[in-house]
Structure formats: C-alpha cells, structure tokens
XYZ file of C-alpha atoms in Angstrom:
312
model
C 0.000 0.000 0.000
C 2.439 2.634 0.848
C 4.807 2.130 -2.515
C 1.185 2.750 -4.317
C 0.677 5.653 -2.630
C 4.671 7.259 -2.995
C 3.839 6.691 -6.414
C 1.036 9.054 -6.264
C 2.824 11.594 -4.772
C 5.394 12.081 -7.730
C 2.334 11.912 -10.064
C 0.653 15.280 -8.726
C 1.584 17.180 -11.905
C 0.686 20.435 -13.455
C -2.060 20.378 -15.860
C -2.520 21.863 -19.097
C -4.456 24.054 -17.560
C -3.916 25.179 -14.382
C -6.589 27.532 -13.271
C -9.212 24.951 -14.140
C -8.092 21.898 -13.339
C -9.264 20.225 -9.968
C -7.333 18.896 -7.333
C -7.492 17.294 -4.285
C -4.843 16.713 -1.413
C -4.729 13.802 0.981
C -2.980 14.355 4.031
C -2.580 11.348 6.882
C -2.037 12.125 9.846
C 0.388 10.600 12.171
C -0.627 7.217 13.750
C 0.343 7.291 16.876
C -0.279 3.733 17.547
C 0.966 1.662 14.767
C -2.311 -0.177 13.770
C -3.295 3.049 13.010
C -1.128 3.023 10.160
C -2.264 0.542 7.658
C -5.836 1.863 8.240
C -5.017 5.586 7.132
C -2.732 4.455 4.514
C -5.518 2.195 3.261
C -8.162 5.454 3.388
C -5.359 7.421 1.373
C -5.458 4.728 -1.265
C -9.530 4.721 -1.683
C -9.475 8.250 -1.962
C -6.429 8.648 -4.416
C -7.970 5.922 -6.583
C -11.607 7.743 -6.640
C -10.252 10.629 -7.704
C -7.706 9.249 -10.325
C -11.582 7.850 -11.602
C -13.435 10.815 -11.551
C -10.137 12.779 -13.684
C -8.872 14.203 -10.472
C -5.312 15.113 -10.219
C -4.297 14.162 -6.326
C -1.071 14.387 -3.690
C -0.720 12.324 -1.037
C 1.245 14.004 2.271
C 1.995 11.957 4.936
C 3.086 8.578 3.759
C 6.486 9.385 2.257
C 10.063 8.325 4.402
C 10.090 11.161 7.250
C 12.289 14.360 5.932
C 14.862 16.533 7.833
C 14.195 19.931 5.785
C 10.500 19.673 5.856
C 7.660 18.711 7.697
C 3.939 17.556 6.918
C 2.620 20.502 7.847
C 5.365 22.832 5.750
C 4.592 20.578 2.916
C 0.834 21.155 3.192
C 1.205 24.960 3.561
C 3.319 24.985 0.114
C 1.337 22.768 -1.353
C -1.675 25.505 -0.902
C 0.001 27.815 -1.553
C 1.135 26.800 -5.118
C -2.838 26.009 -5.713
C -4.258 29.511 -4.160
C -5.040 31.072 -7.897
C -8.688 30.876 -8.823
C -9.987 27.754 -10.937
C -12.152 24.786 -9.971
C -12.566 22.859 -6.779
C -9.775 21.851 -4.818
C -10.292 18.846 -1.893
C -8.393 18.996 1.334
C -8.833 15.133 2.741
C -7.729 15.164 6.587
C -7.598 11.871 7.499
C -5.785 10.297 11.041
C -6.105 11.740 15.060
C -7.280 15.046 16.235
C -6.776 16.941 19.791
C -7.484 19.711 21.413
C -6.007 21.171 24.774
C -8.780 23.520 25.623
C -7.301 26.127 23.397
C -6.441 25.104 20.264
C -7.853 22.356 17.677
C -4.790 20.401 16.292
C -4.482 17.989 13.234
C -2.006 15.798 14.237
C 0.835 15.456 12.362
C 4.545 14.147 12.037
C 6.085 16.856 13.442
C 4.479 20.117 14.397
C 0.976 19.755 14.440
C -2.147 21.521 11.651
C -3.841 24.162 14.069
C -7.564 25.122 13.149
C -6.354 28.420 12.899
C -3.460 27.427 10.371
C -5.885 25.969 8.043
C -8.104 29.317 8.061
C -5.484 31.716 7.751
C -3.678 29.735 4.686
C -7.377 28.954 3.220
C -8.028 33.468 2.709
C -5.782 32.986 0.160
C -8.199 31.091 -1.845
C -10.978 32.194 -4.683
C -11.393 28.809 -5.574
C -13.999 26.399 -4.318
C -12.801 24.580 -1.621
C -13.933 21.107 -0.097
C -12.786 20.467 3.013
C -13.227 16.947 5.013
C -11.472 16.720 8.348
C -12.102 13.062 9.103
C -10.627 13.674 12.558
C -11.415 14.109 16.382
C -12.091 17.615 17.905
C -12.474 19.046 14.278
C -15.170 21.636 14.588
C -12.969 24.602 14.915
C -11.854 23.893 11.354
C -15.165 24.102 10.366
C -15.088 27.426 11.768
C -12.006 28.793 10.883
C -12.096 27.445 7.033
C -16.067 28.218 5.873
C -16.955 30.588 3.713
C -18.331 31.378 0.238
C -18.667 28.130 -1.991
C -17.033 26.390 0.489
C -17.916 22.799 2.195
C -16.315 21.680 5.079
C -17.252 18.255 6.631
C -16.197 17.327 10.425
C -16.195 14.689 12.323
C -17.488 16.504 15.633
C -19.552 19.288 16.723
C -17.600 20.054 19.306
C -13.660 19.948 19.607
C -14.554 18.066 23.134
C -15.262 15.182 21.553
C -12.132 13.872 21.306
C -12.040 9.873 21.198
C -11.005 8.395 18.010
C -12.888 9.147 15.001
C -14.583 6.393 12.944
C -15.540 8.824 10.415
C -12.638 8.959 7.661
C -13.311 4.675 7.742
C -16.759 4.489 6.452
C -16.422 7.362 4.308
C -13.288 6.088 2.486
C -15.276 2.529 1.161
C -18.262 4.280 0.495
C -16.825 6.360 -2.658
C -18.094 3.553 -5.003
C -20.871 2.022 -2.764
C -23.961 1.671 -4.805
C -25.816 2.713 -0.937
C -24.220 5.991 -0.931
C -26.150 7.340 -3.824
C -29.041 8.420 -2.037
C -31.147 10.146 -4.852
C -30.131 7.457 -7.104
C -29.214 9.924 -9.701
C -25.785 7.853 -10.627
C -23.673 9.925 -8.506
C -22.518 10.286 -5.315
C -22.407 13.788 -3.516
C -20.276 15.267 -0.822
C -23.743 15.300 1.278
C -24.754 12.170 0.397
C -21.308 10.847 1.405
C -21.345 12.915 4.670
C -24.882 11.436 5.218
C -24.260 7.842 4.204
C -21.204 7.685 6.346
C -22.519 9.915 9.413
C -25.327 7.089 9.528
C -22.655 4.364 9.351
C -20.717 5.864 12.334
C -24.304 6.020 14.452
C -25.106 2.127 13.495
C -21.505 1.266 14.359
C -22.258 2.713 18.068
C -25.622 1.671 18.397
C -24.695 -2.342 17.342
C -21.720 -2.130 19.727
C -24.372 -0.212 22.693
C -21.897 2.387 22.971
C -22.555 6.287 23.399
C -21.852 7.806 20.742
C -19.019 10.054 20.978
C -18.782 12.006 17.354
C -21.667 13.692 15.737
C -20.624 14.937 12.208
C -21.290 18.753 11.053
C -21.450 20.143 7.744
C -21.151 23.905 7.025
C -21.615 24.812 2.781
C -23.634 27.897 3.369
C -20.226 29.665 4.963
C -21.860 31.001 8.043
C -19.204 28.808 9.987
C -21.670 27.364 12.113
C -22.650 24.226 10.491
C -25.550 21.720 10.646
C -25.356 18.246 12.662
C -25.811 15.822 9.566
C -28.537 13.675 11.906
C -30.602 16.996 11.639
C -31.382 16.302 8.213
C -34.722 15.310 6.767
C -33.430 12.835 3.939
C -31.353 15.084 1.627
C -33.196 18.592 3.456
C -31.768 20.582 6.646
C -34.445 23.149 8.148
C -30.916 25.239 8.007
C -31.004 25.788 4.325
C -27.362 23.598 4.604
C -26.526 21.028 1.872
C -27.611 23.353 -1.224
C -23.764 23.095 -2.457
C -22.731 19.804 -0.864
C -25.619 18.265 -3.038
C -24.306 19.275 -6.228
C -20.250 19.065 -5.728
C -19.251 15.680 -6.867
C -16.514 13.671 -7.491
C -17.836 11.945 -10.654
C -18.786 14.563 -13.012
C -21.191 13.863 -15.964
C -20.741 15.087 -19.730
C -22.977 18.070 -18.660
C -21.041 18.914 -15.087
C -18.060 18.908 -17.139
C -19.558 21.560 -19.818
C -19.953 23.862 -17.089
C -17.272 26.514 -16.571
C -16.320 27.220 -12.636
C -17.744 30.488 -13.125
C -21.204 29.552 -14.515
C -20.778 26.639 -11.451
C -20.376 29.251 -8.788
C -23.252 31.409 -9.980
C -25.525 28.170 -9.462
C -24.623 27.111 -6.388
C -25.219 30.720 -5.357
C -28.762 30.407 -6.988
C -29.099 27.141 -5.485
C -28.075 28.755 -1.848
C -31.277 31.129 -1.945
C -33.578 28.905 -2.927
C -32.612 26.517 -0.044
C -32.711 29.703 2.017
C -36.345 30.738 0.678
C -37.702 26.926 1.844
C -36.374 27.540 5.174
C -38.445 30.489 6.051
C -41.652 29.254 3.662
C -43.564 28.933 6.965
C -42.324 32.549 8.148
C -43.744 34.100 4.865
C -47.225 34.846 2.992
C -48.088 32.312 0.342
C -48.048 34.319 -2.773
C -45.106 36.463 -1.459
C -43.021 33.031 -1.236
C -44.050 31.775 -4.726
C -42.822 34.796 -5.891
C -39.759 34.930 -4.623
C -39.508 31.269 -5.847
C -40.288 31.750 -9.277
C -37.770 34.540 -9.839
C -35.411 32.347 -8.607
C -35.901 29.149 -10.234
C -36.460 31.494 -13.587
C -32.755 32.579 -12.413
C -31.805 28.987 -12.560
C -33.426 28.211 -15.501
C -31.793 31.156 -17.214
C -28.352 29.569 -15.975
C -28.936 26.130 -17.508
C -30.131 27.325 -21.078
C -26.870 29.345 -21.098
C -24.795 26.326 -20.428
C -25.857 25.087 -23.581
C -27.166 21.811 -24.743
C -26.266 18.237 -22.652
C -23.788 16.588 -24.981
C-alpha cells in the first residue's frame, strides 16, 4: 500500500491548464499507535484511486520516508500555496487523530501539528472552491475557521470536546463507489450524500456495539461557519437551508457537469443557496409572497442552464 501511494505523490503534476483543473490533497495524519497506520494508509489509497476515476489530479502528504528539511505541515502549507489562484474545486482530505487542549484544535501530524487556525489563515488565500473533510477528532474549529463562500467543510465533531477516536474517515473512504451511498439514485454520489451515508454508518456502528456515541458529524456549505449536525437532516433537506452546495459538488462529473465553466458553477450554487434559504423560512412568509420569490429564482436557474448550452 504505501509504494502505491509514494507513487502518487510524484504523479501530482501540473495540468494543461492550471486555473481549471481540480485537485485534491490527501494528508494522513500521524498514527500514533501503529495499527493506526495501515488503516489511514488504506483510506489514502480509496481516496487517491476515486479521484484518479473521476479525472482528479491528487497528492498524497503523509506517507512518504520522514524528511529533515521539511515537515507535513510545511509541505501542506506549500502545497496551498502553489494552488491559491482561482480555478475549480480543490479537496483537502484530513484523514488520522485530532486533539485539542482547551485552546487550540490540532491535526495531528509528524512533526508540528495543523492548528484550526493554520488551516483558516492559509485557506483566505483562496478564490477557488474549496472542499474540506477533516475526518478527525475535535475538528469543529476547522469548520469554523475554514467556511466561507462556496465552500464545504465536513467534520467529524460538533464540538472539539469530543475527542475519542474518530470512525468517520473509515466508512467514508469505502463508500466512494458504494452503490448505498447514492441516495437520490441519480448515478452519482455527492459530498452530502457521502457525509450522510457515512454519518449514519458511524451512528449504526455505536448503536450495534451499545456504545454512546461520541462524534456527531457537522457540515457547514452555506459559509456562516456554524454548520448543521448531519442527523438533523430530513433525507437530503436541513431546516438550516445547509446542503444546497454539498448536493451538487461531486466527485464523478457527468458530460454536462463537465460543460460547465467554474464560473457559470459558482453562480448556481449561489442560486441554489437562496432557494434553499427561501424553503427555510416558507412557513415565516405569505403564500403568494413566497411563490414569488420562488419563481424569480428558479427562472434565475433556468436562465443559468439554457446558457450552459445543450447536454452533450
């Protein structure tokens, strides 16, 4: 497993083009106990082989022999830093132990440590969609310190006190190709329906085993930073508004996705965010007053899609 994945760390390359190709980076975390090892090593693989599928170019950080000039977390910052210009999505995959000491949130890696507050300051450097999945203990202050505009950031808590080992990152990982993890059964898999699928796993692994649960996953895509438990939602509906972006942002993109120019992809989800928004407060509102509203957006939509031009 971990030749495959030193092999995929020489093959992170730099496209043709380099404001519009995606990316995604797959950082593992240090073990600490050595069984941990093979089990974030075999995550890495899952996720560097779903995105070689879906046309994704991906790093992996964590895996190579340990360096004396630089550390996981300096090779992390570069490694954002050399993918800060605008252009399409770009996937930060967190996946090992988390902490937190009553004052800061830590990724733990070899060497010095990712801080919450890292993450956010290096992520303002970004205009680019971002998709962020900290598959870790005590993660929710990276969902605070990273969200904002066409954003998504998964964690595996909703509170950095919950702080026992994450099972999280391990149902997510095999559930990339599951069949079960397409919710909608639309013939592709979603960040939310992933979060959801693999949220639900974590509570059925508890419950079977009579255990109190001890992680509650959060997602945050409407970048208010304050997120939405994913066992608050109503199928594929939060009474937030959340999941409006994380429904549409896929790893698998079809011929029509594909046609669609990051630009003409941001304006939608930003549609897509106000129409969520609308539904929330339908109760709060007169009837015609909300259809209104709803049909000038959805006429907004529908204006977006005809300018995409025909599916091919």
């Amino acid at each position: 497993m971990k030749s495959a994945l030193l092999a995929l760390v020489f093959a992170f390359t730099v496209a043709t083009s380099a404001t519009a190709a995606r990316k995604m980076l797959i950082v593992v975390g240090a073990p600490g106990e050595s069984d941990f090892q093979p089990r974030f090593e075999s995550q890495a693989g899952l996720w560097a082989e779903a995105a070689r599928k879906a046309g994704i170019q991906s790093r992996v950080i964590g895996v190579d022999e340990e360096s004396s000039t630089t550390s996981d977390r300096d090779a992390l910052e570069a490694a954002l830093a050399a993918e800060a210009a605008s252009g399409d999505e770009l996937w930060i995959v967190m996946l090992g132990h988390g902490s937190f000491d009553g004052r800061d949130a830590k990724f733990n890696l070899r060497g010095p440590d990712l801080t919450a507050a890292d993450l956010g300051n290096w992520a303002k450097r970004f205009d680019r969609p971002l998709v962020v999945l900290a598959f870790f203990a005590a993660s929710t202050p990276f969902l605070e310190s990273v969200s904002g505009p066409n954003r998504i950031v998964v964690t595996a808590t909703r509170n950095a006190g919950e702080r026992n080992y994450s099972r999280l990152g391990e149902y997510a990982a095999p559930a990339l190709d599951a069949p079960a993890t397409d919710l909608d059964g639309d013939g592709t898999i979603s960040v939310l329906e992933l979060a959801l699928h693999s949220s639900r796993a974590v509570r059925d692994f508890y419950e079977a085993d009579q255990r109190i649960v001890s992680e509650h996953a959060m997602i945050d895509d409407n970048g208010d930073g304050k997120g939405t438990e994913l066992a608050a939602f109503d199928g594929m509906r939060a009474e937030s508004g959340e999941g409006a972006l994380a429904r549409q942002t896929t790893l698998a993109r079809d011929g029509f996705e594909q046609s669609l120019s990051p630009e003409l992809r941001k304006a939608r989800s930003d549609v897509e965010r106000r129409i969520e928004e609308l539904r929330a407060k339908k109760d709060s509102l007169k009837e015609d007053n909300y259809y209104d509203q709803l049909e000038k957006l959805l006429l907004e939509q529908a204006a977006l899609y005809a300018g995409a031009g025909p599916r091919s």
